[in-house]
Amino acid sequence: MGGTLCKIGSPLLSFLLCSLCTPLQRFPNTTTRVQKTQITFFNRHVYACVSFQRVRKKADLPDPLIVITLGLSYPLESNSVAVKTEPYPGRWTTHIVAGTVEEIDDELFSWVQQAYSFSESK
C-alpha cells in the first residue's frame, strides 16, 4: 500500500502521505481502503481517514494539504483541529489539517492511537 500512496500528486504531497500512512500500518488488524476521495483505516470500525477535503476557506489552507479525520470519544482541543462535530452522543469526528511533515508528529500519532483504541472498544 505504501508504495502506491507514495506516488500520488506532487513529491511533497506524496512525502506527506507516506509520512502519515506508513506508520498507521503498525496498528494491529488495520485494514486500508484506498478510494477516489480518501484513504480509510479501520479495524472493527473506521478510526482514521486521510483526504484532501477542504475544511476551511481555500485561502486559509496550506498547499499541499492533507486532512486527517479521526473518530474520538471526546472533543479534541488543539490549534491543529480545523473542524469537530458530534454526529452521535459520545462520538466526535475531528478534522486535522497538515501541510508539512513537521505537523505529522508524535502528538498526532497519539490522537490516532486514541481513535484506534476508541474504535476497538465499540
PDB file of C-alpha atoms in Angstrom:
ATOM      1  CA  MET A   1       0.000   0.000   0.000  1.00  0.00           C
ATOM      2  CA  GLY A   2       2.723   2.472   0.948  1.00  0.00           C
ATOM      3  CA  GLY A   3       4.357   2.307  -2.494  1.00  0.00           C
ATOM      4  CA  THR A   4       1.131   3.217  -4.280  1.00  0.00           C
ATOM      5  CA  LEU A   5       0.356   6.082  -1.908  1.00  0.00           C
ATOM      6  CA  CYS A   6       3.862   7.443  -2.210  1.00  0.00           C
ATOM      7  CA  LYS A   7       3.246   8.157  -5.900  1.00  0.00           C
ATOM      8  CA  ILE A   8       0.160  10.382  -5.529  1.00  0.00           C
ATOM      9  CA  GLY A   9       0.385  14.032  -6.593  1.00  0.00           C
ATOM     10  CA  SER A  10       3.433  16.227  -6.138  1.00  0.00           C
ATOM     11  CA  PRO A  11       6.595  14.922  -4.458  1.00  0.00           C
ATOM     12  CA  LEU A  12       5.794  16.930  -1.305  1.00  0.00           C
ATOM     13  CA  LEU A  13       2.224  15.602  -1.170  1.00  0.00           C
ATOM     14  CA  SER A  14       3.500  12.059  -1.688  1.00  0.00           C
ATOM     15  CA  PHE A  15       6.006  12.541   1.136  1.00  0.00           C
ATOM     16  CA  LEU A  16       3.243  13.839   3.451  1.00  0.00           C
ATOM     17  CA  LEU A  17       1.053  10.832   2.671  1.00  0.00           C
ATOM     18  CA  CYS A  18       3.880   8.357   3.255  1.00  0.00           C
ATOM     19  CA  SER A  19       4.844  10.100   6.495  1.00  0.00           C
ATOM     20  CA  LEU A  20       1.327   9.575   7.808  1.00  0.00           C
ATOM     21  CA  CYS A  21       0.042   6.397   6.183  1.00  0.00           C
ATOM     22  CA  THR A  22       3.056   4.127   6.516  1.00  0.00           C
ATOM     23  CA  PRO A  23       3.176   4.298  10.364  1.00  0.00           C
ATOM     24  CA  LEU A  24      -0.588   3.654  10.557  1.00  0.00           C
ATOM     25  CA  GLN A  25       0.065   0.154   9.248  1.00  0.00           C
ATOM     26  CA  ARG A  26       1.643  -0.731  12.610  1.00  0.00           C
ATOM     27  CA  PHE A  27      -1.708  -0.816  14.387  1.00  0.00           C
ATOM     28  CA  PRO A  28      -2.877  -4.439  14.770  1.00  0.00           C
ATOM     29  CA  ASN A  29      -5.644  -5.690  12.482  1.00  0.00           C
ATOM     30  CA  THR A  30      -5.616  -2.494  10.435  1.00  0.00           C
ATOM     31  CA  THR A  31      -7.172  -2.707   7.002  1.00  0.00           C
ATOM     32  CA  THR A  32      -6.665   0.090   4.498  1.00  0.00           C
ATOM     33  CA  ARG A  33      -9.160   1.018   1.820  1.00  0.00           C
ATOM     34  CA  VAL A  34      -7.924   3.391  -0.894  1.00  0.00           C
ATOM     35  CA  GLN A  35     -10.808   5.161  -2.588  1.00  0.00           C
ATOM     36  CA  LYS A  36     -11.087   8.004  -5.062  1.00  0.00           C
ATOM     37  CA  THR A  37     -11.527  10.712  -2.403  1.00  0.00           C
ATOM     38  CA  GLN A  38      -9.992   9.248   0.749  1.00  0.00           C
ATOM     39  CA  ILE A  39      -7.857   6.572   2.333  1.00  0.00           C
ATOM     40  CA  THR A  40      -9.664   4.804   5.162  1.00  0.00           C
ATOM     41  CA  PHE A  41      -8.033   2.938   8.043  1.00  0.00           C
ATOM     42  CA  PHE A  42     -10.148   0.569  10.092  1.00  0.00           C
ATOM     43  CA  ASN A  43     -10.044  -2.397  12.414  1.00  0.00           C
ATOM     44  CA  ARG A  44     -13.552  -3.372  13.508  1.00  0.00           C
ATOM     45  CA  HIS A  45     -14.635   0.203  12.765  1.00  0.00           C
ATOM     46  CA  VAL A  46     -13.151   3.177  10.935  1.00  0.00           C
ATOM     47  CA  TYR A  47     -10.714   5.058  13.150  1.00  0.00           C
ATOM     48  CA  ALA A  48      -8.912   7.352  10.695  1.00  0.00           C
ATOM     49  CA  CYS A  49      -9.266   8.758   7.192  1.00  0.00           C
ATOM     50  CA  VAL A  50      -6.923  10.794   5.061  1.00  0.00           C
ATOM     51  CA  SER A  51      -8.348  13.035   2.363  1.00  0.00           C
ATOM     52  CA  PHE A  52      -7.862  16.295   0.516  1.00  0.00           C
ATOM     53  CA  GLN A  53     -11.224  17.666   1.619  1.00  0.00           C
ATOM     54  CA  ARG A  54     -11.374  21.422   2.185  1.00  0.00           C
ATOM     55  CA  VAL A  55     -12.375  22.049   5.785  1.00  0.00           C
ATOM     56  CA  ARG A  56     -11.678  25.787   5.720  1.00  0.00           C
ATOM     57  CA  LYS A  57     -11.596  28.547   3.118  1.00  0.00           C
ATOM     58  CA  LYS A  58      -9.027  27.773   0.431  1.00  0.00           C
ATOM     59  CA  ALA A  59      -7.028  30.881   1.383  1.00  0.00           C
ATOM     60  CA  ASP A  60      -6.689  29.524   4.949  1.00  0.00           C
ATOM     61  CA  LEU A  61      -5.347  26.118   3.868  1.00  0.00           C
ATOM     62  CA  PRO A  62      -1.772  25.065   3.129  1.00  0.00           C
ATOM     63  CA  ASP A  63      -0.736  23.751  -0.260  1.00  0.00           C
ATOM     64  CA  PRO A  64      -0.246  20.860  -0.385  1.00  0.00           C
ATOM     65  CA  LEU A  65      -2.677  19.715   2.248  1.00  0.00           C
ATOM     66  CA  ILE A  66      -3.941  16.507   3.733  1.00  0.00           C
ATOM     67  CA  VAL A  67      -6.833  16.254   6.140  1.00  0.00           C
ATOM     68  CA  ILE A  68      -6.711  13.598   8.824  1.00  0.00           C
ATOM     69  CA  THR A  69     -10.140  12.666  10.171  1.00  0.00           C
ATOM     70  CA  LEU A  70     -10.337  10.824  13.494  1.00  0.00           C
ATOM     71  CA  GLY A  71     -13.233   9.351  15.442  1.00  0.00           C
ATOM     72  CA  LEU A  72     -12.787  10.093  19.142  1.00  0.00           C
ATOM     73  CA  SER A  73     -14.879   9.802  22.296  1.00  0.00           C
ATOM     74  CA  TYR A  74     -14.288  13.438  23.242  1.00  0.00           C
ATOM     75  CA  PRO A  75     -13.894  16.838  21.551  1.00  0.00           C
ATOM     76  CA  LEU A  76     -10.208  17.325  20.812  1.00  0.00           C
ATOM     77  CA  GLU A  77      -8.933  20.742  21.901  1.00  0.00           C
ATOM     78  CA  SER A  78      -5.932  21.798  19.822  1.00  0.00           C
ATOM     79  CA  ASN A  79      -4.889  24.517  17.411  1.00  0.00           C
ATOM     80  CA  SER A  80      -4.365  21.712  14.881  1.00  0.00           C
ATOM     81  CA  VAL A  81      -8.104  20.953  14.762  1.00  0.00           C
ATOM     82  CA  ALA A  82      -9.877  22.571  11.821  1.00  0.00           C
ATOM     83  CA  VAL A  83     -13.395  21.224  12.491  1.00  0.00           C
ATOM     84  CA  LYS A  84     -15.012  18.929  15.053  1.00  0.00           C
ATOM     85  CA  THR A  85     -18.577  17.669  15.226  1.00  0.00           C
ATOM     86  CA  GLU A  86     -20.542  15.285  17.405  1.00  0.00           C
ATOM     87  CA  PRO A  87     -22.621  13.208  14.954  1.00  0.00           C
ATOM     88  CA  TYR A  88     -23.703  10.861  17.759  1.00  0.00           C
ATOM     89  CA  PRO A  89     -23.614  11.292  21.527  1.00  0.00           C
ATOM     90  CA  GLY A  90     -20.139  10.402  22.757  1.00  0.00           C
ATOM     91  CA  ARG A  91     -18.618  10.188  19.258  1.00  0.00           C
ATOM     92  CA  TRP A  92     -16.637  13.137  17.908  1.00  0.00           C
ATOM     93  CA  THR A  93     -15.430  13.433  14.321  1.00  0.00           C
ATOM     94  CA  THR A  94     -12.330  15.619  14.222  1.00  0.00           C
ATOM     95  CA  HIS A  95     -10.644  17.015  11.094  1.00  0.00           C
ATOM     96  CA  ILE A  96      -6.971  17.968  11.388  1.00  0.00           C
ATOM     97  CA  VAL A  97      -5.138  19.804   8.596  1.00  0.00           C
ATOM     98  CA  ALA A  98      -1.484  19.063   7.859  1.00  0.00           C
ATOM     99  CA  GLY A  99       0.623  20.793   5.250  1.00  0.00           C
ATOM    100  CA  THR A 100       4.128  19.968   6.445  1.00  0.00           C
ATOM    101  CA  VAL A 101       5.898  16.859   7.657  1.00  0.00           C
ATOM    102  CA  GLU A 102       6.515  18.601  10.992  1.00  0.00           C
ATOM    103  CA  GLU A 103       2.750  18.595  11.594  1.00  0.00           C
ATOM    104  CA  ILE A 104       2.734  14.797  11.324  1.00  0.00           C
ATOM    105  CA  ASP A 105       4.247  14.371  14.759  1.00  0.00           C
ATOM    106  CA  ASP A 106       4.057  12.322  17.943  1.00  0.00           C
ATOM    107  CA  GLU A 107       1.074  14.339  19.174  1.00  0.00           C
ATOM    108  CA  LEU A 108      -0.891  13.484  16.005  1.00  0.00           C
ATOM    109  CA  PHE A 109       0.011   9.812  16.319  1.00  0.00           C
ATOM    110  CA  SER A 110      -1.103   9.820  19.971  1.00  0.00           C
ATOM    111  CA  TRP A 111      -4.520  11.066  18.793  1.00  0.00           C
ATOM    112  CA  VAL A 112      -4.576   8.346  16.120  1.00  0.00           C
ATOM    113  CA  GLN A 113      -3.775   5.793  18.861  1.00  0.00           C
ATOM    114  CA  GLN A 114      -6.727   7.107  20.886  1.00  0.00           C
ATOM    115  CA  ALA A 115      -9.002   6.874  17.832  1.00  0.00           C
ATOM    116  CA  TYR A 116      -7.793   3.314  17.213  1.00  0.00           C
ATOM    117  CA  SER A 117      -8.472   2.328  20.833  1.00  0.00           C
ATOM    118  CA  PHE A 118     -11.899   4.001  20.738  1.00  0.00           C
ATOM    119  CA  SER A 119     -12.860   2.053  17.605  1.00  0.00           C
ATOM    120  CA  GLU A 120     -11.669  -1.193  19.210  1.00  0.00           C
ATOM    121  CA  SER A 121     -13.848  -0.551  22.281  1.00  0.00           C
ATOM    122  CA  LYS A 122     -17.117  -0.248  20.340  1.00  0.00           C
TER     123      LYS A 122
END
